[in-house]
PDB file of C-alpha atoms in Angstrom:
ATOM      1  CA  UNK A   1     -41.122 155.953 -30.154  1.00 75.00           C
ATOM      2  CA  UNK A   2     -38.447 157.334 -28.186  1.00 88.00           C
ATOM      3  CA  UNK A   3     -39.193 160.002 -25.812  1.00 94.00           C
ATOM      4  CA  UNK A   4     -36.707 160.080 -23.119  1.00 96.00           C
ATOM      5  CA  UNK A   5     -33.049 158.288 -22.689  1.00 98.00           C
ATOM      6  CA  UNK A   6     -29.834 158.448 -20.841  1.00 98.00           C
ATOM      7  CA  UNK A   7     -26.730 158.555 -21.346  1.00 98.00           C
ATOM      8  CA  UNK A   8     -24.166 157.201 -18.009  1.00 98.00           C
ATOM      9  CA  UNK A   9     -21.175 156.170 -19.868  1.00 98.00           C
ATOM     10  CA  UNK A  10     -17.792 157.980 -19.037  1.00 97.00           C
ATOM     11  CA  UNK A  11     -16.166 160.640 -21.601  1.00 98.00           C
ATOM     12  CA  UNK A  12     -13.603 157.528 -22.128  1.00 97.00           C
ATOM     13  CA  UNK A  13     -16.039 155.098 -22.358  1.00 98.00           C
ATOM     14  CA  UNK A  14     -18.010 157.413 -24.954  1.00 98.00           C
ATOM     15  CA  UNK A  15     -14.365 158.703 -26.787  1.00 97.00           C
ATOM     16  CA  UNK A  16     -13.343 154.812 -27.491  1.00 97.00           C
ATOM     17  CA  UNK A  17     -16.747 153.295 -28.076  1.00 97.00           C
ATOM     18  CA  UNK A  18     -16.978 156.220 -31.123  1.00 97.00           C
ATOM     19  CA  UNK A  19     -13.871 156.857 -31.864  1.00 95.00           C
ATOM     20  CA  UNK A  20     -13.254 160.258 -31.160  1.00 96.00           C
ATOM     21  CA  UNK A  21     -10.215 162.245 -31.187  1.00 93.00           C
ATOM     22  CA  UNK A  22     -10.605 163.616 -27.639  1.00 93.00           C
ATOM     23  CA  UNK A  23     -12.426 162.903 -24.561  1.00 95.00           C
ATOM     24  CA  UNK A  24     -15.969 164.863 -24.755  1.00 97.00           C
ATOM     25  CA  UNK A  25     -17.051 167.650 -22.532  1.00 94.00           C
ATOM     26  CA  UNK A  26     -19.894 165.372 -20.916  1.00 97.00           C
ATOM     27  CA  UNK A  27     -20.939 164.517 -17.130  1.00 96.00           C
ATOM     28  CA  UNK A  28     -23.658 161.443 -17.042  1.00 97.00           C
ATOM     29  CA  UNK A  29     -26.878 161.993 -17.701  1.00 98.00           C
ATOM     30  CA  UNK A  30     -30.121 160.095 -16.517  1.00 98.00           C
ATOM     31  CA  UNK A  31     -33.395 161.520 -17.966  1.00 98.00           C
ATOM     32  CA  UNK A  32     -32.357 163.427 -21.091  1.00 98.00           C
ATOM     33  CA  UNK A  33     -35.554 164.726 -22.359  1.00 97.00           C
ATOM     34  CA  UNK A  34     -36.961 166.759 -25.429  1.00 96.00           C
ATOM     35  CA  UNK A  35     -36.152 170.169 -26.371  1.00 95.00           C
ATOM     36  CA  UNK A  36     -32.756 169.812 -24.117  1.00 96.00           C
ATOM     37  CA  UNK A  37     -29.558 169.642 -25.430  1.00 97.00           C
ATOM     38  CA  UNK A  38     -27.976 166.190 -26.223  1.00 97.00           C
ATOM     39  CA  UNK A  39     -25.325 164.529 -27.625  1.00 97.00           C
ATOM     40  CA  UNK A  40     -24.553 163.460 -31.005  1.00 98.00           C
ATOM     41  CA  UNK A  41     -21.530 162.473 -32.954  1.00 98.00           C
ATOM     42  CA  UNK A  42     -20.740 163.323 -36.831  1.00 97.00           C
ATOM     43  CA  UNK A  43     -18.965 163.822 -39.445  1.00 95.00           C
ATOM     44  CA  UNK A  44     -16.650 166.556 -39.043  1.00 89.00           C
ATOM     45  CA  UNK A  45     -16.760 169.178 -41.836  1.00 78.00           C
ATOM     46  CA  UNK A  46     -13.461 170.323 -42.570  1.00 75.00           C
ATOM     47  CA  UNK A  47     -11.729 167.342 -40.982  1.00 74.00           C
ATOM     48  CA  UNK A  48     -11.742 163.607 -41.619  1.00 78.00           C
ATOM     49  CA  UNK A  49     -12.819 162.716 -38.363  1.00 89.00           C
ATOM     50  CA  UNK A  50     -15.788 162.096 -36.106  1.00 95.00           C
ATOM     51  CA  UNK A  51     -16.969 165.192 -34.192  1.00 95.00           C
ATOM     52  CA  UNK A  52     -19.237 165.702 -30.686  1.00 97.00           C
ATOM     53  CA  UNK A  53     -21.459 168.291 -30.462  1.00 97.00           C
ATOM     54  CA  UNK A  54     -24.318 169.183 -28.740  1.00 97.00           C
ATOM     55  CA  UNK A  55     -27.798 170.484 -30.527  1.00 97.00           C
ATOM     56  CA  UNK A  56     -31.679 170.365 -29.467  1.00 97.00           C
ATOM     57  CA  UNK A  57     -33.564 167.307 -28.965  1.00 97.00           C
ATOM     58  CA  UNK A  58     -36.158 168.046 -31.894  1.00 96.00           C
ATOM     59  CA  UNK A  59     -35.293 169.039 -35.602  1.00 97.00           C
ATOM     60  CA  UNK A  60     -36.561 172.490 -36.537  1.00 96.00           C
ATOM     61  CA  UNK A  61     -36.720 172.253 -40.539  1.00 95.00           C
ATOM     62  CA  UNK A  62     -34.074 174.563 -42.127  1.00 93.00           C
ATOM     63  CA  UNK A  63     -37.119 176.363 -43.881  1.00 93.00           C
ATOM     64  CA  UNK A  64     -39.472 176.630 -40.561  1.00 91.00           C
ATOM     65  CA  UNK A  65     -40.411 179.955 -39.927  1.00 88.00           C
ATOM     66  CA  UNK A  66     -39.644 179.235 -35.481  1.00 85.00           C
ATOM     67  CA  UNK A  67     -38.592 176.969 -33.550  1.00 85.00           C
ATOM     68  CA  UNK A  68     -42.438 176.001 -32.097  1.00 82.00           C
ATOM     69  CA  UNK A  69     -42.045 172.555 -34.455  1.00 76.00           C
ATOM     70  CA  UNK A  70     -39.028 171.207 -32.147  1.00 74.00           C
ATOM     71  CA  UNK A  71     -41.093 169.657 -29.845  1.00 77.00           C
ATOM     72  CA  UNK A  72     -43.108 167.756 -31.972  1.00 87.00           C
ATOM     73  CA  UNK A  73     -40.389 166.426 -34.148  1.00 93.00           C
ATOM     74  CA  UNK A  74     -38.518 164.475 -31.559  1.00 97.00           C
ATOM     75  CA  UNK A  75     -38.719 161.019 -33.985  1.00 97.00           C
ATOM     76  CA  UNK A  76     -39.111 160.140 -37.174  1.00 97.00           C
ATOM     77  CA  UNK A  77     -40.162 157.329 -38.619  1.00 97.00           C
ATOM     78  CA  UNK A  78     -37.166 155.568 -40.926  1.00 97.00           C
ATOM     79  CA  UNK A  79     -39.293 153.784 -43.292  1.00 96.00           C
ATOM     80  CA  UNK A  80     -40.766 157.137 -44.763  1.00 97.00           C
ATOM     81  CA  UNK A  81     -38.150 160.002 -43.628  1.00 97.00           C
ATOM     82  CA  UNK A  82     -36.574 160.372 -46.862  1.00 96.00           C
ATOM     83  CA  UNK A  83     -40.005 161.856 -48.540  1.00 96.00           C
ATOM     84  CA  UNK A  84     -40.943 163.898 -45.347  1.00 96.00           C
ATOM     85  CA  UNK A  85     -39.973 167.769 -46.721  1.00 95.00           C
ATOM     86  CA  UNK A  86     -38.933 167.924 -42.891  1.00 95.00           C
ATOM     87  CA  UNK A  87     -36.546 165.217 -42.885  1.00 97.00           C
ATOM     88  CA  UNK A  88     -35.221 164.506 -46.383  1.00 95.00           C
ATOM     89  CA  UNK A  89     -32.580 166.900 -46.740  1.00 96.00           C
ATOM     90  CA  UNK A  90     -31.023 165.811 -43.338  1.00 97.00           C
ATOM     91  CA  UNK A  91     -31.527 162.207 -44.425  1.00 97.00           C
ATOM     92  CA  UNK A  92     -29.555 162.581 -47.765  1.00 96.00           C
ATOM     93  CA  UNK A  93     -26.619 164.991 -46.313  1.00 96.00           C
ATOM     94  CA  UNK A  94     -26.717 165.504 -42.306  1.00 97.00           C
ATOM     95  CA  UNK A  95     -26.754 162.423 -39.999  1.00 98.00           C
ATOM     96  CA  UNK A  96     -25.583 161.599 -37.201  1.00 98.00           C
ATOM     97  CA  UNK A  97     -25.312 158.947 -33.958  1.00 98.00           C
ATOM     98  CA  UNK A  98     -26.816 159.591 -30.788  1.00 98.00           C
ATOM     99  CA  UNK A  99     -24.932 157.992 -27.661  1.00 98.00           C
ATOM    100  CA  UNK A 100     -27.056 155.812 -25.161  1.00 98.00           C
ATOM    101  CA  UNK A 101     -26.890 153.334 -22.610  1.00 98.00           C
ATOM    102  CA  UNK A 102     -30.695 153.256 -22.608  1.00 98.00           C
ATOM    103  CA  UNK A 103     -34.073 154.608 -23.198  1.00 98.00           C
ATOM    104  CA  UNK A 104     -37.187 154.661 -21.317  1.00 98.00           C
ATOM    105  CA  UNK A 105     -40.731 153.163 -21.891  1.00 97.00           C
ATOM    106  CA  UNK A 106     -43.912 153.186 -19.923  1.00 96.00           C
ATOM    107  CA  UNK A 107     -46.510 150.805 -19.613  1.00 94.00           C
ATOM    108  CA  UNK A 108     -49.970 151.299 -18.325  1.00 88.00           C
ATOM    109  CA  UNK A 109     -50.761 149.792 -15.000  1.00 87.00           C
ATOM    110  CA  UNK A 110     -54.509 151.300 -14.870  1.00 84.00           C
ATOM    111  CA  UNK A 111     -56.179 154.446 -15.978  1.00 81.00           C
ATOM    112  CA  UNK A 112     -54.049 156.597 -13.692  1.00 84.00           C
ATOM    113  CA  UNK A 113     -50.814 154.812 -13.549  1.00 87.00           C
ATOM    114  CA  UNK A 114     -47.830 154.065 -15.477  1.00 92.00           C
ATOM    115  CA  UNK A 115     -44.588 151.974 -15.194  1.00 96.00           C
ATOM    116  CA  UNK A 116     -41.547 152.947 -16.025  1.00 97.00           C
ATOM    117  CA  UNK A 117     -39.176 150.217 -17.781  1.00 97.00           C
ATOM    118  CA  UNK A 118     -35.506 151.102 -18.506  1.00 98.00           C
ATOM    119  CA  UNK A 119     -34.860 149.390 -21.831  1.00 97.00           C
ATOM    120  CA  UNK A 120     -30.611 148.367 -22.017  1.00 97.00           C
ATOM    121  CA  UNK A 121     -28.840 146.110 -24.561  1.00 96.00           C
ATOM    122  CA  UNK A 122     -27.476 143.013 -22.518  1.00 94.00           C
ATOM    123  CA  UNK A 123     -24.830 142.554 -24.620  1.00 93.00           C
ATOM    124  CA  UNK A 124     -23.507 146.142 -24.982  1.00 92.00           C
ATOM    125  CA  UNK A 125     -24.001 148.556 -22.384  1.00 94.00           C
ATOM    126  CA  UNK A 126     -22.737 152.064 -25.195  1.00 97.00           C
ATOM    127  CA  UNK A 127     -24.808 151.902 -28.476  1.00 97.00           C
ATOM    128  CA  UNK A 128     -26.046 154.459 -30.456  1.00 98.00           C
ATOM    129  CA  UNK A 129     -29.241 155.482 -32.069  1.00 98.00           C
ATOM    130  CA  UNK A 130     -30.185 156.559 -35.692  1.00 98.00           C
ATOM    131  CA  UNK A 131     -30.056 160.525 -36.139  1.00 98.00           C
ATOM    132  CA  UNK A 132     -30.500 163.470 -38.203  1.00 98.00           C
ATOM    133  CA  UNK A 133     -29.372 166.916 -37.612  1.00 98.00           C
ATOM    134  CA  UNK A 134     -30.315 170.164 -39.220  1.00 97.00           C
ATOM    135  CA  UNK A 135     -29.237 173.780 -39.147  1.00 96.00           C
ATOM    136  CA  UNK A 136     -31.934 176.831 -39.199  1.00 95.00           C
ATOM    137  CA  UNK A 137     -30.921 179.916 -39.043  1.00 93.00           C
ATOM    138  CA  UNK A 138     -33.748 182.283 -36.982  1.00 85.00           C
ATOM    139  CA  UNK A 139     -34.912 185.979 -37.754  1.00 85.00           C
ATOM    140  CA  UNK A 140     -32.255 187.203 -35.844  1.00 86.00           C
ATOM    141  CA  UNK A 141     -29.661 185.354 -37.531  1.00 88.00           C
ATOM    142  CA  UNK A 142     -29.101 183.525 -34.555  1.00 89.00           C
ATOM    143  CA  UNK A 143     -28.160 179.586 -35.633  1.00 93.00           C
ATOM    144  CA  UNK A 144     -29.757 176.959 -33.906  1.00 95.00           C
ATOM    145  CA  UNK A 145     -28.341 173.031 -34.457  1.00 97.00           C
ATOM    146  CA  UNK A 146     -30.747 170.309 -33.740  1.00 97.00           C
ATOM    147  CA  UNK A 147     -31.997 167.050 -34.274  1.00 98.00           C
ATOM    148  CA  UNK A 148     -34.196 163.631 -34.369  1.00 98.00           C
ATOM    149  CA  UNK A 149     -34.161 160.013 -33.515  1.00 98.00           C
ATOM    150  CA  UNK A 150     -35.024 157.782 -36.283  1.00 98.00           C
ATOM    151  CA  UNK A 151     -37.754 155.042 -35.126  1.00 97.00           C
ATOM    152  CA  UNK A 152     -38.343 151.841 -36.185  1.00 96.00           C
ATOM    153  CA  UNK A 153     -41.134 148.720 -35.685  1.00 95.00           C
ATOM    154  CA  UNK A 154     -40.608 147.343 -31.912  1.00 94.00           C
ATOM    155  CA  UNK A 155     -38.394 144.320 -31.196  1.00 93.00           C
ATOM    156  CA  UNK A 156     -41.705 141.421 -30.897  1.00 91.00           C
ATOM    157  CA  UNK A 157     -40.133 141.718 -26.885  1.00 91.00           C
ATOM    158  CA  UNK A 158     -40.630 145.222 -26.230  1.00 94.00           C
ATOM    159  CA  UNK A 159     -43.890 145.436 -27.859  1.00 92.00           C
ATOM    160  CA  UNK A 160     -45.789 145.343 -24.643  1.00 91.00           C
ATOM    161  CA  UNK A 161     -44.723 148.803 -24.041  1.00 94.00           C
ATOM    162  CA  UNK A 162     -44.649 150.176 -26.979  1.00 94.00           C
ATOM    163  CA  UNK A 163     -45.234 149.593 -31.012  1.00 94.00           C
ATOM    164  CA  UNK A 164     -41.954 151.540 -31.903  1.00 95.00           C
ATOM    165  CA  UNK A 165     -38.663 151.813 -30.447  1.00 96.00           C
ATOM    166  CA  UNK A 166     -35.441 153.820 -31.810  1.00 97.00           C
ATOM    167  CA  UNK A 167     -33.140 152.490 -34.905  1.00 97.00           C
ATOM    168  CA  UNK A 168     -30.087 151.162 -33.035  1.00 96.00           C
ATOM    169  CA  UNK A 169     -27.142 150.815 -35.245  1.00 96.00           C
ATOM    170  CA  UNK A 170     -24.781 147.775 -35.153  1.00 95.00           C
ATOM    171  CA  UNK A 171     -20.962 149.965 -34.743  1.00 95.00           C
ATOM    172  CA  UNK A 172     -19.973 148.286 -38.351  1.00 95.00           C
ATOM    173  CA  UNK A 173     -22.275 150.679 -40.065  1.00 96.00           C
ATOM    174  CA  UNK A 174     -21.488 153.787 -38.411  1.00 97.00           C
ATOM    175  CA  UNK A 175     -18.639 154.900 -40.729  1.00 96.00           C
ATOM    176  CA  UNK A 176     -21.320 154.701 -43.685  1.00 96.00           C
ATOM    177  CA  UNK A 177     -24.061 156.115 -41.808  1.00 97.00           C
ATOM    178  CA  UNK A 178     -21.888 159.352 -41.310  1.00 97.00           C
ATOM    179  CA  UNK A 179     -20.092 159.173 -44.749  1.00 95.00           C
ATOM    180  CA  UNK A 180     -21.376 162.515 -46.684  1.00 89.00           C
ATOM    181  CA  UNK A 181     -20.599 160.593 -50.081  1.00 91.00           C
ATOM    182  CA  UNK A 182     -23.480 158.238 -49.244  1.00 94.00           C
ATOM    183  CA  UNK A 183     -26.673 160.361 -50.515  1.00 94.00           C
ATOM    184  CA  UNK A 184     -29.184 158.699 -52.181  1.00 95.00           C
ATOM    185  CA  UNK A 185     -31.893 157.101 -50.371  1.00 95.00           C
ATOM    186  CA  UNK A 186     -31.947 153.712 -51.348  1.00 95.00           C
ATOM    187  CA  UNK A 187     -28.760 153.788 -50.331  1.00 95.00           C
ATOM    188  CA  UNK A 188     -28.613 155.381 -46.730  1.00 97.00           C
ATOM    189  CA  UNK A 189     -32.467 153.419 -46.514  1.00 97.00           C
ATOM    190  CA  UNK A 190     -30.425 150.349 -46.695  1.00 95.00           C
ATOM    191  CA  UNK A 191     -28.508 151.063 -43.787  1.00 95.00           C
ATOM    192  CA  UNK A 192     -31.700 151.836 -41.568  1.00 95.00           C
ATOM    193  CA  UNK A 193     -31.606 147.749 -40.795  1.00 89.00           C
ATOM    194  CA  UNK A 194     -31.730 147.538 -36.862  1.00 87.00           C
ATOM    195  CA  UNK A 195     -28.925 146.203 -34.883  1.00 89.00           C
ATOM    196  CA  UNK A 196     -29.048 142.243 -33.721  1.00 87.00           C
ATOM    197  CA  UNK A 197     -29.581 142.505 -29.812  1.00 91.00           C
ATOM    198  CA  UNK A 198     -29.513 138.932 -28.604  1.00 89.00           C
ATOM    199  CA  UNK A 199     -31.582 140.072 -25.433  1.00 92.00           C
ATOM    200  CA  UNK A 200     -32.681 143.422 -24.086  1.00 95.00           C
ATOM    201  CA  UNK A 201     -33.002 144.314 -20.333  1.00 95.00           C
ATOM    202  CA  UNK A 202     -35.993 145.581 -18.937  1.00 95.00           C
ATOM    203  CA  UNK A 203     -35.352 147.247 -15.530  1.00 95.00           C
ATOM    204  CA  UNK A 204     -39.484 148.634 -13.926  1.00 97.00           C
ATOM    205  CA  UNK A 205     -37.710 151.859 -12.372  1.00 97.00           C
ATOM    206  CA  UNK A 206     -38.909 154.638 -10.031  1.00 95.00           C
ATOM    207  CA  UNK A 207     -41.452 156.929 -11.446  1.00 95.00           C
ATOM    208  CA  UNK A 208     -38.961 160.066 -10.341  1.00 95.00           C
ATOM    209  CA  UNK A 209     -37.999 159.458 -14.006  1.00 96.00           C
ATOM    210  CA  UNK A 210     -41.185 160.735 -15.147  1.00 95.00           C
ATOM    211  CA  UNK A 211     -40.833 164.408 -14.299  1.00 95.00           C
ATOM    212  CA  UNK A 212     -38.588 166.124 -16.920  1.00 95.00           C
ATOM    213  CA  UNK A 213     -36.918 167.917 -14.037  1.00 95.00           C
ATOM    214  CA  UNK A 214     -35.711 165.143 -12.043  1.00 96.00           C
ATOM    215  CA  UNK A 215     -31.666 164.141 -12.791  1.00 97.00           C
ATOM    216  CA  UNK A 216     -29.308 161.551 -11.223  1.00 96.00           C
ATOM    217  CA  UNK A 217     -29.379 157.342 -10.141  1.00 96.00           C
ATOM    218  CA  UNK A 218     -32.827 158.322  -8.077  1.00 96.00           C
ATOM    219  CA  UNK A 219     -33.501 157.637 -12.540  1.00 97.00           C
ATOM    220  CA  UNK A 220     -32.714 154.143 -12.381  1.00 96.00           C
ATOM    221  CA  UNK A 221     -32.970 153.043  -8.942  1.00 95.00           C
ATOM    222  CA  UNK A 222     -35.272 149.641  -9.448  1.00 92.00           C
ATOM    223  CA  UNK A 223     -38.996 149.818  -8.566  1.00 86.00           C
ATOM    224  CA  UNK A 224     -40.069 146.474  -9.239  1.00 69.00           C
TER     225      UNK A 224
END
């Protein structure tokens, strides 16, 4: 699972790391969280280029009749999204990276307490998670962009804190995880491979990070 990330890199850390045209609108982030607005990077439509946007944190199906299914559709799991009816369409024709320098876990202390762990890559501080993206257009015509993380089986080291983690893609296979020509799904399924991370870093930080509200290093600031 992935319910909560960040995302501290610098617009020119985040421009050159995904090759972007220009230097995105963005000012670092600690506890992103669902139903906020986050990052991701795709395929731009009318140009051949990589674009930055913004959308929700939790895909509201093109045919959902409200947005109340956001919340709940933060992840999806990659070895079956291409038959979900929520997630198939975006997993053929509408996916995208999500930008990270790490995502947060907790592991249970006792019945009333829980750790937070920091989860990093050791060997490469900017990666980017598995995402799709969809478009629904509300009663009032209004048009709402959002999306999900793609999960995957836990690394055997992380499974102490939890069974599932996100889909981290190695950078070689971003160009053909954003290429629109690439729409069948045995063929984007074969791209869903996680990344190689040599070793992860596991930082126990303060529980601040556990309200939704709280923003800023108090985050990360080491509590073990």
């Amino acid at each position: 699972m992935c319910g909560r990330f960040n995302l501290t890199a610098t617009p020119d850390e985040i421009a050159q790391a995904f090759q972007l045209l220009y230097r995105p609108d963005w000012s670092p982030r600690y506890n992103i969280a669902p139903t906020q607005l986050i990052p991701i990077v795709r395929a731009s439509a009318t140009e051949a280029h990589r674009e930055w946007s913004q959308v929700v944190w939790g895909l509201i199906p093109s045919w959902s009749k409200d947005r109340t299914r956001a919340a709940s559709m933060i992840n999806a799991r990659s070895e079956t999204a291409a038959e979900k009816p929520s997630f198939r369409n975006p997993f053929r024709h509408r996916r995208c990276l999500i930008p990270s320098t790490g995502f947060y876990e907790w592991e249970a202390i006792d019945k009333k307490t829980k750790q937070p762990y920091l989860i990093m890559r050791a060997d490469q501080p900017l990666f980017a998670f598995a995402g799709l993206w969809e478009r629904w257009i509300g009663p009032d015509q209004n048009v709402v962009e959002s999306c999900t993380i793609l999960t995957t089986a836990a690394d055997e080291s992380l499974q102490h804190l939890h069974e599932r983690m996100p889909v981290i893609l190695d950078p070689e296979r971003y160009d053909d995880w954003l290429d629109p020509r690439l729409d069948q799904p045995d063929q984007v399924q074969a791209l869903l491979t996680p990344a190689t991370v040599p070793a992860w870093n596991l930082r126990g930080v303060s529980t601040a990070v556990n309200n939704v509200r709280t923003e800023g290093e108090i985050c990360i600031q080491p509590n073990l």
